[in-house]
Each structure stands twice: as C-alpha cells, then as structure tokens.
Tab-separated table of C-alpha atoms and ligand atoms in Angstrom:
chain	number	residue	atom	x	y	z
A	121	MET	CA	0.000	0.000	0.000
A	122	ALA	CA	1.217	3.463	-0.847
A	123	ASP	CA	2.547	5.528	2.001
A	124	MET	CA	-0.016	8.244	2.754
A	125	LEU	CA	-0.088	11.492	4.708
A	126	GLN	CA	-3.413	12.384	6.276
A	127	ILE	CA	-4.246	16.066	6.451
A	128	ARG	CA	-7.313	17.698	7.942
A	129	TYR	CA	-8.154	21.387	7.718
A	130	PRO	CA	-10.424	22.052	10.722
A	131	ALA	CA	-11.782	25.371	9.367
A	132	THR	CA	-13.601	23.611	6.531
A	133	GLY	CA	-13.534	20.042	7.764
A	134	VAL	CA	-11.830	18.959	4.515
A	135	GLU	CA	-9.707	15.855	4.912
A	136	ALA	CA	-7.433	14.281	2.375
A	137	GLU	CA	-4.785	11.647	2.023
A	138	LEU	CA	-1.720	12.712	0.090
A	139	ALA	CA	0.555	10.086	-1.438
A	140	ILE	CA	4.131	10.096	-0.162
A	141	THR	CA	6.734	9.131	-2.752
A	142	ASP	CA	10.478	9.355	-2.152
A	143	ALA	CA	9.788	11.111	1.176
A	144	THR	CA	7.941	13.927	-0.592
A	145	ILE	CA	4.365	14.935	-1.208
A	146	LYS	CA	3.331	16.597	-4.450
A	147	ALA	CA	2.718	20.280	-3.804
A	148	PRO	CA	-0.186	20.391	-6.348
A	149	ASP	CA	-2.011	17.795	-4.187
A	150	LEU	CA	-2.393	20.506	-1.521
A	151	ARG	CA	-4.573	22.540	-3.863
A	152	GLN	CA	-7.628	20.521	-2.859
A	153	PHE	CA	-7.584	22.440	0.416
A	154	ARG	CA	-9.086	25.910	0.036
A	155	ILE	CA	-8.062	28.678	2.396
A	156	GLY	CA	-10.922	31.067	1.723
A	157	GLU	CA	-10.849	31.313	-2.085
A	158	GLU	CA	-7.180	30.377	-2.383
A	159	PRO	CA	-5.863	26.879	-3.010
A	160	LEU	CA	-3.326	25.862	-0.361
A	161	ALA	CA	0.280	26.139	-1.503
A	162	THR	CA	3.722	25.969	0.119
A	163	PHE	CA	5.944	28.976	0.834
A	164	ASP	CA	9.623	28.154	0.454
A	165	PRO	CA	12.026	31.043	-0.303
A	166	GLY	CA	15.424	29.668	-1.212
A	167	PHE	CA	13.942	26.180	-1.812
A	168	MET	CA	14.817	25.148	1.723
A	169	ASN	CA	12.638	22.037	1.593
A	170	THR	CA	11.413	21.615	-1.956
A	171	ALA	CA	12.600	18.999	-4.473
A	172	VAL	CA	12.337	20.242	-8.074
A	173	CYS	CA	13.419	17.126	-9.912
A	174	ARG	CA	14.413	13.504	-9.718
A	175	SER	CA	18.090	13.156	-10.448
A	176	SER	CA	20.513	10.255	-10.660
A	177	ILE	CA	23.680	12.318	-11.075
A	178	THR	CA	24.958	13.421	-7.668
A	179	TYR	CA	24.101	12.182	-4.196
A	180	ILE	CA	24.760	14.294	-1.108
A	181	ASP	CA	24.093	13.428	2.512
A	182	GLY	CA	24.851	16.711	4.218
A	183	GLU	CA	24.371	15.316	7.718
A	184	ALA	CA	26.952	12.576	7.185
A	185	GLY	CA	29.246	14.610	4.898
A	186	ILE	CA	28.868	12.244	1.907
A	187	LEU	CA	29.216	13.227	-1.758
A	188	GLU	CA	28.957	10.715	-4.604
A	189	TYR	CA	28.843	11.113	-8.384
A	190	ARG	CA	26.684	8.415	-9.988
A	191	GLY	CA	27.201	6.388	-6.803
A	192	TYR	CA	31.009	6.651	-6.671
A	193	PRO	CA	32.418	8.312	-3.506
A	194	ILE	CA	34.111	11.601	-4.296
A	195	ALA	CA	37.322	10.683	-2.439
A	196	GLU	CA	37.865	7.627	-4.628
A	197	LEU	CA	37.220	9.534	-7.833
A	198	ALA	CA	39.566	12.315	-6.708
A	199	GLU	CA	42.273	9.773	-5.942
A	200	LYS	CA	41.957	7.489	-8.961
A	201	SER	CA	40.309	9.299	-11.889
A	202	THR	CA	41.026	12.149	-14.243
A	203	TYR	CA	38.622	15.030	-14.667
A	204	LEU	CA	37.603	13.891	-18.155
A	205	GLU	CA	36.793	10.409	-16.837
A	206	VAL	CA	34.568	12.015	-14.216
A	207	ALA	CA	32.917	14.269	-16.799
A	208	TYR	CA	32.134	11.160	-18.862
A	209	LEU	CA	30.741	9.484	-15.749
A	210	LEU	CA	28.481	12.426	-14.949
A	211	LEU	CA	27.163	12.560	-18.501
A	212	ASN	CA	26.797	8.846	-19.180
A	213	GLY	CA	26.192	7.315	-15.773
A	214	GLU	CA	29.134	4.873	-16.076
A	215	LEU	CA	32.899	5.199	-15.917
A	216	PRO	CA	34.371	4.887	-19.424
A	217	ASN	CA	36.292	1.784	-20.491
A	218	PRO	CA	39.699	2.448	-22.114
A	219	ALA	CA	38.278	2.701	-25.661
A	220	GLN	CA	35.427	4.975	-24.589
A	221	LEU	CA	37.836	7.197	-22.682
A	222	ALA	CA	40.201	7.443	-25.661
A	223	ASP	CA	37.286	8.450	-27.951
A	224	TRP	CA	36.015	10.974	-25.419
A	225	GLU	CA	39.458	12.533	-24.906
A	226	LEU	CA	39.942	12.759	-28.677
A	227	LEU	CA	36.541	14.412	-29.133
A	228	ILE	CA	37.362	16.993	-26.455
A	229	THR	CA	40.820	17.608	-27.917
A	230	GLU	CA	39.284	18.211	-31.354
A	231	HIS	CA	36.931	20.896	-30.072
A	232	ARG	CA	39.267	22.943	-27.879
A	233	MET	CA	39.777	25.817	-30.307
A	234	LEU	CA	37.552	28.882	-30.010
A	235	PRO	CA	35.715	30.188	-33.070
A	236	ASP	CA	38.000	32.762	-34.641
A	237	LYS	CA	35.422	35.555	-34.522
A	238	LEU	CA	35.116	35.142	-30.766
A	239	ARG	CA	38.434	36.978	-30.532
A	240	THR	CA	36.572	40.066	-31.730
A	241	VAL	CA	34.077	39.595	-28.892
A	242	LEU	CA	36.964	39.271	-26.422
A	243	ALA	CA	38.683	42.354	-27.841
A	244	GLY	CA	35.568	44.406	-27.050
A	245	PHE	CA	35.931	43.999	-23.283
A	246	PRO	CA	37.814	46.587	-21.219
A	247	TYR	CA	41.334	45.461	-20.285
A	248	ASP	CA	40.329	45.100	-16.617
A	249	ALA	CA	37.024	43.292	-17.219
A	250	HIS	CA	36.228	40.645	-14.618
A	251	PRO	CA	36.981	37.292	-16.301
A	252	MET	CA	33.602	35.912	-15.156
A	253	THR	CA	31.797	38.523	-17.247
A	254	ILE	CA	33.957	37.555	-20.225
A	255	LEU	CA	33.105	33.914	-19.607
A	256	MET	CA	29.391	34.562	-19.183
A	257	ALA	CA	29.085	36.692	-22.330
A	258	SER	CA	31.291	34.427	-24.457
A	259	VAL	CA	29.468	31.242	-23.503
A	260	ALA	CA	26.161	32.953	-24.373
A	261	ALA	CA	27.780	34.043	-27.663
A	262	PHE	CA	28.636	30.414	-28.513
A	263	TYR	CA	24.996	29.990	-29.460
A	264	SER	CA	25.518	32.399	-32.373
A	265	PHE	CA	28.319	30.153	-33.612
A	266	TYR	CA	26.554	26.849	-32.972
A	267	PRO	CA	22.809	27.397	-33.478
A	268	ASP	CA	22.330	23.632	-33.857
A	269	ALA	CA	22.411	23.639	-30.029
A	270	ARG	CA	18.665	24.321	-30.183
A	271	ASN	CA	18.229	20.836	-31.694
A	272	PHE	CA	18.648	19.462	-28.201
A	273	GLU	CA	16.000	16.801	-28.796
A	274	ASP	CA	18.465	15.179	-31.208
A	275	PRO	CA	20.964	13.203	-29.080
A	276	ALA	CA	23.757	13.589	-31.669
A	277	ALA	CA	23.450	17.400	-31.737
A	278	ARG	CA	23.156	17.458	-27.958
A	279	ASP	CA	26.278	15.340	-27.438
A	280	LEU	CA	28.266	17.432	-29.899
A	281	ASN	CA	27.395	20.700	-28.185
A	282	ILE	CA	28.104	19.275	-24.746
A	283	ALA	CA	31.560	18.176	-25.951
A	284	ARG	CA	32.129	21.569	-27.572
A	285	LEU	CA	31.346	23.442	-24.386
A	286	ILE	CA	33.427	21.204	-22.089
A	287	ALA	CA	36.315	21.392	-24.569
A	288	LYS	CA	36.229	25.168	-25.024
A	289	MET	CA	35.793	26.276	-21.427
A	290	PRO	CA	39.495	26.016	-20.458
A	291	THR	CA	40.500	27.838	-23.650
A	292	LEU	CA	38.020	30.606	-22.941
A	293	ALA	CA	39.092	30.831	-19.291
A	294	ALA	CA	42.771	30.995	-20.272
A	295	PHE	CA	42.084	33.676	-22.895
A	296	ALA	CA	40.124	35.730	-20.340
A	297	TYR	CA	43.060	35.419	-17.938
A	298	ARG	CA	45.677	36.415	-20.511
A	299	LYS	CA	43.592	39.313	-21.709
A	300	GLY	CA	43.730	40.718	-18.153
A	301	LYS	CA	47.502	40.309	-18.192
A	302	ALA	CA	47.824	41.785	-21.712
A	303	ARG	CA	49.589	38.595	-22.793
A	304	PRO	CA	49.117	36.987	-26.209
A	305	TYR	CA	46.680	34.082	-26.289
A	306	VAL	CA	48.099	30.562	-26.350
A	307	ASN	CA	46.201	28.077	-28.472
A	308	PRO	CA	45.444	24.580	-27.165
A	309	ASP	CA	48.179	21.972	-27.549
A	310	ASP	CA	46.949	18.586	-28.772
A	311	ASN	CA	49.791	16.802	-27.030
A	312	TYR	CA	48.524	17.633	-23.563
A	313	GLY	CA	45.654	16.295	-21.490
A	314	TYR	CA	42.809	18.545	-20.346
A	315	CYS	CA	44.383	19.978	-17.190
A	316	HIS	CA	47.980	20.132	-18.409
A	317	ASN	CA	46.825	21.927	-21.550
A	318	PHE	CA	44.858	24.373	-19.400
A	319	LEU	CA	47.958	25.210	-17.359
A	320	ALA	CA	49.930	25.636	-20.586
A	321	MET	CA	47.346	27.993	-22.112
A	322	LEU	CA	47.381	30.013	-18.894
A	323	PHE	CA	51.058	30.198	-18.049
A	324	LYS	CA	53.158	29.548	-21.174
A	325	GLN	CA	55.584	32.366	-21.818
A	326	ASN	CA	58.587	32.327	-24.131
A	327	GLU	CA	59.678	28.764	-23.542
A	328	ARG	CA	59.445	26.498	-26.598
A	329	ARG	CA	57.470	23.976	-24.667
A	330	TYR	CA	55.637	24.574	-21.389
A	331	VAL	CA	55.850	21.574	-19.087
A	332	ALA	CA	53.911	21.723	-15.828
A	333	ASP	CA	55.022	19.890	-12.679
A	334	ASP	CA	53.063	16.608	-12.405
A	335	ARG	CA	51.989	17.490	-8.856
A	336	LEU	CA	50.367	20.696	-10.109
A	337	VAL	CA	48.618	18.888	-12.958
A	338	ARG	CA	47.313	16.321	-10.480
A	339	ALA	CA	46.184	19.059	-8.052
A	340	MET	CA	44.281	20.673	-10.923
A	341	GLU	CA	42.651	17.336	-11.816
A	342	VAL	CA	41.602	16.890	-8.182
A	343	LEU	CA	40.189	20.417	-7.907
A	344	PHE	CA	38.311	19.938	-11.178
A	345	ILE	CA	36.867	16.599	-10.022
A	346	LEU	CA	35.734	18.100	-6.706
A	347	HIS	CA	33.991	20.973	-8.476
A	348	ALA	CA	32.393	18.968	-11.298
A	349	ASP	CA	28.890	18.745	-9.848
A	350	HIS	CA	26.990	19.403	-6.649
A	351	GLU	CA	23.355	18.531	-7.390
A	352	GLN	CA	20.712	21.274	-7.184
A	353	ASN	CA	22.796	24.268	-6.103
A	354	CYS	CA	22.116	27.861	-7.117
A	355	SER	CA	23.907	27.768	-10.493
A	356	THR	CA	22.571	24.344	-11.479
A	357	ASN	CA	19.108	25.557	-10.656
A	358	ALA	CA	19.757	28.587	-12.864
A	359	VAL	CA	20.871	26.284	-15.710
A	360	ARG	CA	17.770	24.122	-15.353
A	361	SER	CA	15.505	27.129	-15.014
A	362	VAL	CA	16.799	28.798	-18.176
A	363	ALA	CA	16.742	25.454	-20.014
A	364	SER	CA	13.100	25.060	-18.992
A	365	SER	CA	11.933	27.670	-21.489
A	366	GLY	CA	13.427	25.578	-24.300
A	367	ASN	CA	16.891	27.095	-24.330
A	368	ASP	CA	20.107	25.727	-25.757
A	369	LEU	CA	23.009	24.564	-23.586
A	370	TYR	CA	25.096	27.704	-24.119
A	371	THR	CA	22.413	30.148	-23.006
A	372	SER	CA	21.602	27.922	-20.046
A	373	ALA	CA	25.262	27.489	-19.016
A	374	SER	CA	25.783	31.228	-19.309
A	375	ALA	CA	23.019	31.706	-16.715
A	376	GLY	CA	24.813	29.175	-14.529
A	377	ILE	CA	28.022	31.196	-14.792
A	378	GLY	CA	26.106	34.301	-13.720
A	379	ALA	CA	24.710	32.513	-10.672
A	380	LEU	CA	28.117	31.105	-9.799
A	381	HIS	CA	29.638	34.572	-9.838
A	382	GLY	CA	27.867	35.577	-6.602
A	383	PRO	CA	29.973	35.625	-3.389
A	384	LEU	CA	27.572	33.272	-1.581
A	385	HIS	CA	28.194	30.612	-4.221
A	386	GLY	CA	31.303	30.359	-6.442
A	387	GLY	CA	32.707	33.704	-5.366
A	388	ALA	CA	33.262	32.493	-1.812
A	389	ASN	CA	36.887	31.393	-2.265
A	390	GLU	CA	37.757	34.862	-3.532
A	391	ALA	CA	36.086	36.217	-0.389
A	392	VAL	CA	38.056	33.742	1.776
A	393	LEU	CA	41.351	35.054	0.473
A	394	LYS	CA	40.273	38.638	1.003
A	395	MET	CA	39.296	37.726	4.564
A	396	LEU	CA	42.642	35.970	5.217
A	397	ARG	CA	44.528	39.016	3.907
A	398	GLU	CA	42.506	41.367	6.087
A	399	ILE	CA	43.205	39.257	9.169
A	400	GLY	CA	46.848	39.145	8.091
A	401	SER	CA	48.406	37.223	10.985
A	402	VAL	CA	47.572	34.467	13.460
A	403	ASP	CA	47.527	36.804	16.484
A	404	ARG	CA	44.593	38.735	14.973
A	405	VAL	CA	42.407	35.623	14.605
A	406	PRO	CA	40.742	35.844	18.082
A	407	GLU	CA	39.627	39.424	17.417
A	408	PHE	CA	38.206	38.401	14.034
A	409	ILE	CA	36.345	35.479	15.608
A	410	GLU	CA	34.784	37.854	18.152
A	411	GLY	CA	33.544	39.975	15.222
A	412	VAL	CA	31.990	36.890	13.604
A	413	LYS	CA	30.276	35.920	16.847
A	414	ALA	CA	28.946	39.453	17.268
A	415	GLY	CA	27.379	39.121	13.796
A	416	LYS	CA	29.605	41.847	12.252
A	417	VAL	CA	31.162	39.589	9.608
A	418	ARG	CA	30.802	36.069	8.324
A	419	MET	CA	33.626	33.609	8.330
A	420	MET	CA	33.871	33.004	4.599
A	421	GLY	CA	34.489	29.410	3.557
A	422	PHE	CA	32.505	28.180	6.550
A	423	GLY	CA	28.971	26.863	6.591
A	424	HIS	CA	26.911	25.297	3.872
A	425	ARG	CA	23.234	25.026	3.040
A	426	VAL	CA	23.489	21.250	2.737
A	427	TYR	CA	26.570	20.095	4.659
A	428	LYS	CA	26.077	20.149	8.391
A	429	ASN	CA	29.310	18.223	8.754
A	430	TYR	CA	32.837	18.598	7.337
A	431	ASP	CA	32.439	19.155	3.579
A	432	PRO	CA	34.079	15.998	2.118
A	433	ARG	CA	35.641	18.131	-0.621
A	434	ALA	CA	37.362	20.349	1.955
A	435	LYS	CA	39.141	17.301	3.419
A	436	ILE	CA	40.516	16.333	0.001
A	437	ILE	CA	41.546	19.888	-0.846
A	438	LYS	CA	43.512	20.149	2.389
A	439	LYS	CA	45.709	17.321	1.121
A	440	SER	CA	46.134	19.050	-2.270
A	441	VAL	CA	47.227	22.229	-0.479
A	442	GLU	CA	50.229	20.328	0.899
A	443	ASP	CA	51.113	18.887	-2.532
A	444	VAL	CA	50.909	22.275	-4.238
A	445	PHE	CA	52.900	24.044	-1.530
A	446	GLU	CA	55.655	21.440	-1.985
A	447	VAL	CA	56.106	22.858	-5.484
A	448	THR	CA	55.290	26.533	-4.963
A	449	GLY	CA	56.462	27.155	-1.388
A	450	VAL	CA	54.117	27.753	1.546
A	451	ASN	CA	51.704	30.672	1.480
A	452	PRO	CA	51.965	32.404	4.902
A	453	LEU	CA	48.184	32.847	4.921
A	454	LEU	CA	47.886	29.078	5.389
A	455	LYS	CA	48.733	29.531	9.080
A	456	VAL	CA	45.895	32.067	9.433
A	457	ALA	CA	43.508	29.640	7.720
A	458	GLN	CA	44.578	26.769	9.992
A	459	GLU	CA	44.097	28.907	13.099
A	460	LEU	CA	40.627	29.985	11.924
A	461	GLU	CA	39.719	26.373	11.272
A	462	LYS	CA	40.873	25.419	14.776
A	463	TYR	CA	38.536	28.018	16.270
A	464	GLY	CA	35.737	27.052	13.922
A	465	LEU	CA	35.901	23.412	14.928
A	466	ASN	CA	36.015	24.100	18.659
A	467	ASP	CA	34.097	27.300	19.371
A	468	ASP	CA	30.499	26.828	20.468
A	469	TYR	CA	29.219	29.508	18.022
A	470	PHE	CA	30.293	27.368	15.048
A	471	VAL	CA	29.742	23.976	16.657
A	472	SER	CA	26.154	24.735	17.730
A	473	ARG	CA	25.291	26.047	14.235
A	474	ARG	CA	27.088	23.117	12.634
A	475	LEU	CA	29.328	25.365	10.575
A	476	TYR	CA	32.292	23.493	9.104
A	477	PRO	CA	34.891	24.418	6.470
A	478	ASN	CA	33.467	24.111	2.974
A	479	VAL	CA	35.182	23.519	-0.369
A	480	ASP	CA	36.123	27.184	-0.697
A	481	PHE	CA	38.026	27.462	2.550
A	482	TYR	CA	41.299	26.092	1.164
A	483	SER	CA	40.827	26.238	-2.617
A	484	GLY	CA	41.660	29.973	-2.766
A	485	LEU	CA	45.035	29.310	-1.137
A	486	ILE	CA	45.874	26.741	-3.821
A	487	TYR	CA	44.777	29.033	-6.609
A	488	GLU	CA	46.873	31.845	-5.234
A	489	ALA	CA	49.894	29.562	-4.876
A	490	LEU	CA	49.438	28.580	-8.535
A	491	GLY	CA	49.678	32.250	-9.443
A	492	PHE	CA	46.023	33.116	-10.103
A	493	PRO	CA	44.646	36.525	-9.161
A	494	PRO	CA	41.483	36.291	-6.978
A	495	GLU	CA	39.135	37.272	-9.821
A	496	MET	CA	40.139	34.044	-11.612
A	497	PHE	CA	39.066	31.816	-8.715
A	498	THR	CA	35.414	31.600	-9.715
A	499	VAL	CA	36.460	30.979	-13.304
A	500	LEU	CA	38.403	27.968	-12.027
A	501	PHE	CA	35.156	26.749	-10.509
A	502	ALA	CA	33.102	27.398	-13.652
A	503	VAL	CA	35.412	25.423	-15.958
A	504	PRO	CA	34.948	22.041	-14.243
A	505	ARG	CA	31.330	22.741	-13.201
A	506	THR	CA	30.491	22.847	-16.910
A	507	SER	CA	30.387	19.029	-17.051
A	508	GLY	CA	27.922	19.016	-14.137
A	509	TRP	CA	25.767	21.703	-15.755
A	510	ALA	CA	25.807	19.750	-19.031
A	511	ALA	CA	24.805	16.520	-17.276
A	512	GLN	CA	22.030	18.321	-15.389
A	513	TYR	CA	20.887	20.054	-18.593
A	514	GLN	CA	20.756	16.723	-20.399
A	515	GLU	CA	18.834	15.129	-17.552
A	516	PHE	CA	16.408	18.037	-17.455
A	517	ILE	CA	15.521	18.080	-21.127
A	518	THR	CA	15.042	14.307	-21.285
A	519	ASP	CA	12.830	14.235	-18.180
A	520	PRO	CA	9.136	14.021	-19.139
A	521	GLU	CA	8.095	15.246	-15.668
A	522	GLN	CA	9.753	18.641	-16.118
A	523	LYS	CA	7.964	21.817	-17.159
A	524	ILE	CA	8.820	25.467	-17.622
A	525	MET	CA	9.853	26.749	-14.185
A	526	ARG	CA	7.339	29.158	-12.812
A	527	PRO	CA	7.135	29.483	-9.018
A	528	LYS	CA	4.149	30.970	-7.249
A	529	GLN	CA	4.275	34.163	-5.235
A	530	ILE	CA	2.351	35.559	-2.324
A	531	TYR	CA	1.212	38.933	-3.546
A	532	THR	CA	1.496	41.648	-0.884
A	533	GLY	CA	0.977	44.802	-2.958
A	534	ALA	CA	-1.995	47.088	-3.585
A	535	ARG	CA	-4.954	45.969	-5.729
A	536	THR	CA	-7.040	47.565	-8.465
A	537	ARG	CA	-6.215	51.180	-7.661
A	538	GLU	CA	-7.667	54.174	-9.369
A	539	TYR	CA	-5.152	55.616	-11.855
A	540	VAL	CA	-3.801	59.045	-10.771
A	541	PRO	CA	-3.202	61.433	-13.693
A	542	MET	CA	0.213	63.164	-13.693
A	543	GLU	CA	-1.136	66.617	-12.807
A	544	GLN	CA	-2.794	65.256	-9.669
A	545	ARG	CA	0.333	63.498	-8.333
A	546	GLY	CA	1.902	65.320	-5.380
B	852	LIG	C1	26.793	28.996	2.656
B	852	LIG	C2	25.754	29.849	3.396
B	852	LIG	C3	25.234	30.935	2.434
B	852	LIG	C4	24.595	28.932	3.825
B	852	LIG	O1	23.613	29.740	4.356
B	852	LIG	P1	22.254	29.218	4.987
B	852	LIG	O2	22.104	27.745	4.814
B	852	LIG	O3	21.160	30.080	4.436
B	852	LIG	O4	22.480	29.463	6.539
B	852	LIG	P2	22.068	30.763	7.339
B	852	LIG	O5	22.559	31.981	6.629
B	852	LIG	O6	20.615	30.667	7.658
B	852	LIG	O7	22.913	30.560	8.679
B	852	LIG	C5	22.471	29.849	9.839
B	852	LIG	C6	23.154	30.436	11.052
B	852	LIG	O8	24.591	30.262	10.971
B	852	LIG	C7	25.231	31.542	10.875
B	852	LIG	N1	26.240	31.426	9.818
B	852	LIG	C8	26.121	30.763	8.631
B	852	LIG	N2	27.267	30.836	7.942
B	852	LIG	C9	28.122	31.555	8.701
B	852	LIG	C10	29.466	31.963	8.509
B	852	LIG	N3	30.116	31.628	7.406
B	852	LIG	N4	30.040	32.705	9.472
B	852	LIG	C11	29.367	33.044	10.587
B	852	LIG	N5	28.082	32.683	10.837
B	852	LIG	C12	27.473	31.956	9.901
B	852	LIG	C13	24.161	32.542	10.509
B	852	LIG	O9	24.467	33.838	10.957
B	852	LIG	C14	22.962	31.951	11.211
B	852	LIG	O10	23.085	32.242	12.581
B	852	LIG	P3	21.765	32.599	13.438
B	852	LIG	O11	20.960	31.327	13.445
B	852	LIG	O12	22.300	33.011	14.770
B	852	LIG	O13	21.078	33.711	12.705
B	852	LIG	C15	26.370	30.499	4.670
B	852	LIG	O14	26.849	29.496	5.550
B	852	LIG	C16	27.490	31.484	4.329
B	852	LIG	O15	27.209	32.656	4.064
B	852	LIG	N6	28.779	31.015	4.347
B	852	LIG	C17	29.877	31.860	3.960
B	852	LIG	C18	29.969	31.912	2.449
B	852	LIG	C19	30.519	30.656	1.860
B	852	LIG	O16	31.518	30.131	2.323
B	852	LIG	N7	29.855	30.161	0.783
B	852	LIG	C20	30.323	28.997	0.045
B	852	LIG	C21	29.363	27.870	0.116
B	852	LIG	S1	30.065	26.468	-0.718
C-alpha cells in the first residue's frame, strides 16, 4: 500500500490523504484544500525544503558529509580518476572503459579551439574586465556560432554541443586570464591532457614547450573533479531554469556562470582570500572570531546550506594544499587559515550552528599559490562545473516530468487602484 499522509483542515472540515513518494508529497495535491478562495500552496524562499526534480547524477548526505557522483564516492574519484573520466561518468552514468575514454578525450581535444570571430568579442571587453563577465558573455555568444544547439532533442546534436562546451571552457578561461595580463593568447596543444593543456594555455611564456610539474597537474585534476557537480545548487538551478523555457546549452550554461559569480556561491573562495589578507596574521584571529560571533562579519568558507558536517571536498583539498605548496612554497596565509579552522571546529558559536569548512576554505590558497589573481578563482570553478551543468541540462531536457519553471508568489501589494493622472500626483 502506498505511504499516505493524512491532512485535515479544521476550518472547513476537509480531509485528504496525500501520497508520499520518495519522502515527498506533491505540492499540487495541496490545492484541494481551500483557504478562503485560495488553493493551499507551500511557501519556500530559497527552496529550503522543496525537491524540483528527480536526479541520478549526484548524491549528497549533508548530515553525514557524503558526496557521490553516480554512486562513486568523491574521495575515490579524486584519488583514482582524471577530470575527463569524471565528466564522462556524470554525462553517461558509467565510468568509461579504455576505448570509450580514448574516444572521449579525442573528441574533447578536437573541439578545444575557439571560433576565430570570438576573438573580436573578447577584444571588445575593457582590459580590466572581470573574467567571469567575459566567460558569461562568451558562452552565451557560442549559441551564435553553434545554433544547432537548439536541436537538443536530437541526441547527436546534444552530445556534440556538450563536448564543444566542455572542450572550449578552459580555452576561454585561459584567454580571459591572458587578456587581463595583456599577454598573447596561447592556443590549445593537442599533445597535452585537459588539465595540463589548461595550465599551458594560462602560463606559457617564451619557452618552446611549457611543461607543468606533475603534482600541479594532479592538483588541478583533483580540484576539477571536486567541483564537477553538486546537485541542485544555485547555479545548477539557474541552468535548469533557463533550459526550462526551451533554451540551448550555451544560453543555459551562461546563466549558470552568472549565478556562480555571486559571493555566496562560487565567489566564496575569492572572499576567503580577502578575509585571510585582512586578518593578516595568526595573532589577529581571536579578534576576528569575536567579530563573527557578534554578527559583524561572516567567516567566509565556513557553513553550507546542505553540509552540516565537514564538507568531504574540503578534506581532500587540504591534502592538495600540501602537494601544491611542496612545489610553490608555503603561502603564509595558510597559518591564518589553519588557526581559523581550529577556532571554527572548537568554538560553540560554530559547533552549535554546525558550521564546518566548505570547499572554498582552502581552494583559494591553492589558486593563489598557482599564481592566479582572486578574480580568476570563480572561473576555475566554472570550468569544471560545466560538465555538471551539461549533465544536469541533459537530464532536465530528457525528463518528461519537467515543465517550464514558474514558481508561485504571495502577492502583498496594492490591488485595483484608481489611476492618478500626472497633474494630480503630489
Ligand atoms: C553557505 C551559506 C550561504 C549557507 O547559508 P544558509 O544555509 O542560508 O544558513 P544561514 O545563513 O541561515 O545561517 C544559519 C546560522 O549560521 C550563521 N552562519 C552561517 N554561515 C556563517 C558563517 N560563514 N560565518 C558566521 N556565521 C554563519 C548565521 O548567521 C545563522 O546564525 P543565526 O541562526 O544566529 O542567525 C552560509 O553558511 C554562508 O554565508 N557562508 C559563507 C559563504 C561561503 O563560504 N559560501 C560557500 C558555500 S560552498
């Protein structure tokens, strides 16, 4: 027998049984209750307790601190896979076998170049444009170059455009970075894998051949794997929402980039670094913590809507920090971060609110050690998140249950007022 929830509204005496599926009730089932003239609805700003889809891509148990892609624990993927393997997994549901991986890597390699005319788009930005705005506008512009992306019902066209976007994101990110540095663009090198090629496009100077330290390439792979997907977060919801009006992948991903740009989402690691710089030294940590407890500032990189335990990605990143610092030398801000973390894990303010370090707490330190300016940090999140957005986009448009997204509101404004002509307005 189906699991049922019994509800009775005493004011009208109406009783109903609502079916419970997957620990949810269907919000439209509440409409049978009338509150005066109005059908009963739910009020849920920020989607605190509302599921918008069924998804088989990413599993999170925030209480236990678990993150899995397609059922594989994140720590194992971060230790054993490459980013492109994980992207394939997210998109296809299974890890690739050697032949599938070779085909996938070749496809991505073939599509790394940007359309030539996009350089004109890039040239139009001011020299100090934030690279996220360049990314957002350029990804939206891809639709002008690849209008077949609207044929998303056709799996072949869909797959091609997904590969195009995943392939071009590092190139676009590297071009945005070099534009800010007034350095000439470096085209992709077919001899390198995804992450090594990215580092080369970013950092190659006059050397004939740029060769990155293996530990840095691996750290990049790990960071990319950790950032590949995170179920229904703000930017993924933006991607799905924009896709819901029948949009192509590029337009939808561009909306995701916009959402990611906010400091409460992808911009948090930039904010962490700013915070660490402002604190400056370990002896100033107690004073900063007092400010947090008094509600004057937030401890950036702490707390999460879903994780009420140590973010599993933060644990893995902490290990990468050590590997990267072996190559680049230790960033003195690390000591400040470690001291903050010590307070955060022991002080009752943080413990009682279940605030733990999240993925952004240490990632900014790695990015800085690798030589990135803070405005590139969110770009380094957007590049790998593209595979997650693409997988979520694909799932959305092939899901018969989905509709155009259109939440309800509770209207609180005036009604049916008499129009006031201009000459009578005070
Ligand atoms: C991520 C975040 C937006 C989640 O917010 P949320 O789920 O809406 O949680 P709330 O804002 O309701 O916070 C709950 C309580 O913890 C406190 N809190 C949450 N994050 C905090 C932080 N980083 N520092 C200090 N206090 C914090 C809030 O002040 C609130 O306290 P109160 O109950 O006394 O009012 C929030 O934790 C935050 O702003 N963190 C810093 C930014 C960040 O690192 N973002 C990256 C996320 S991956």
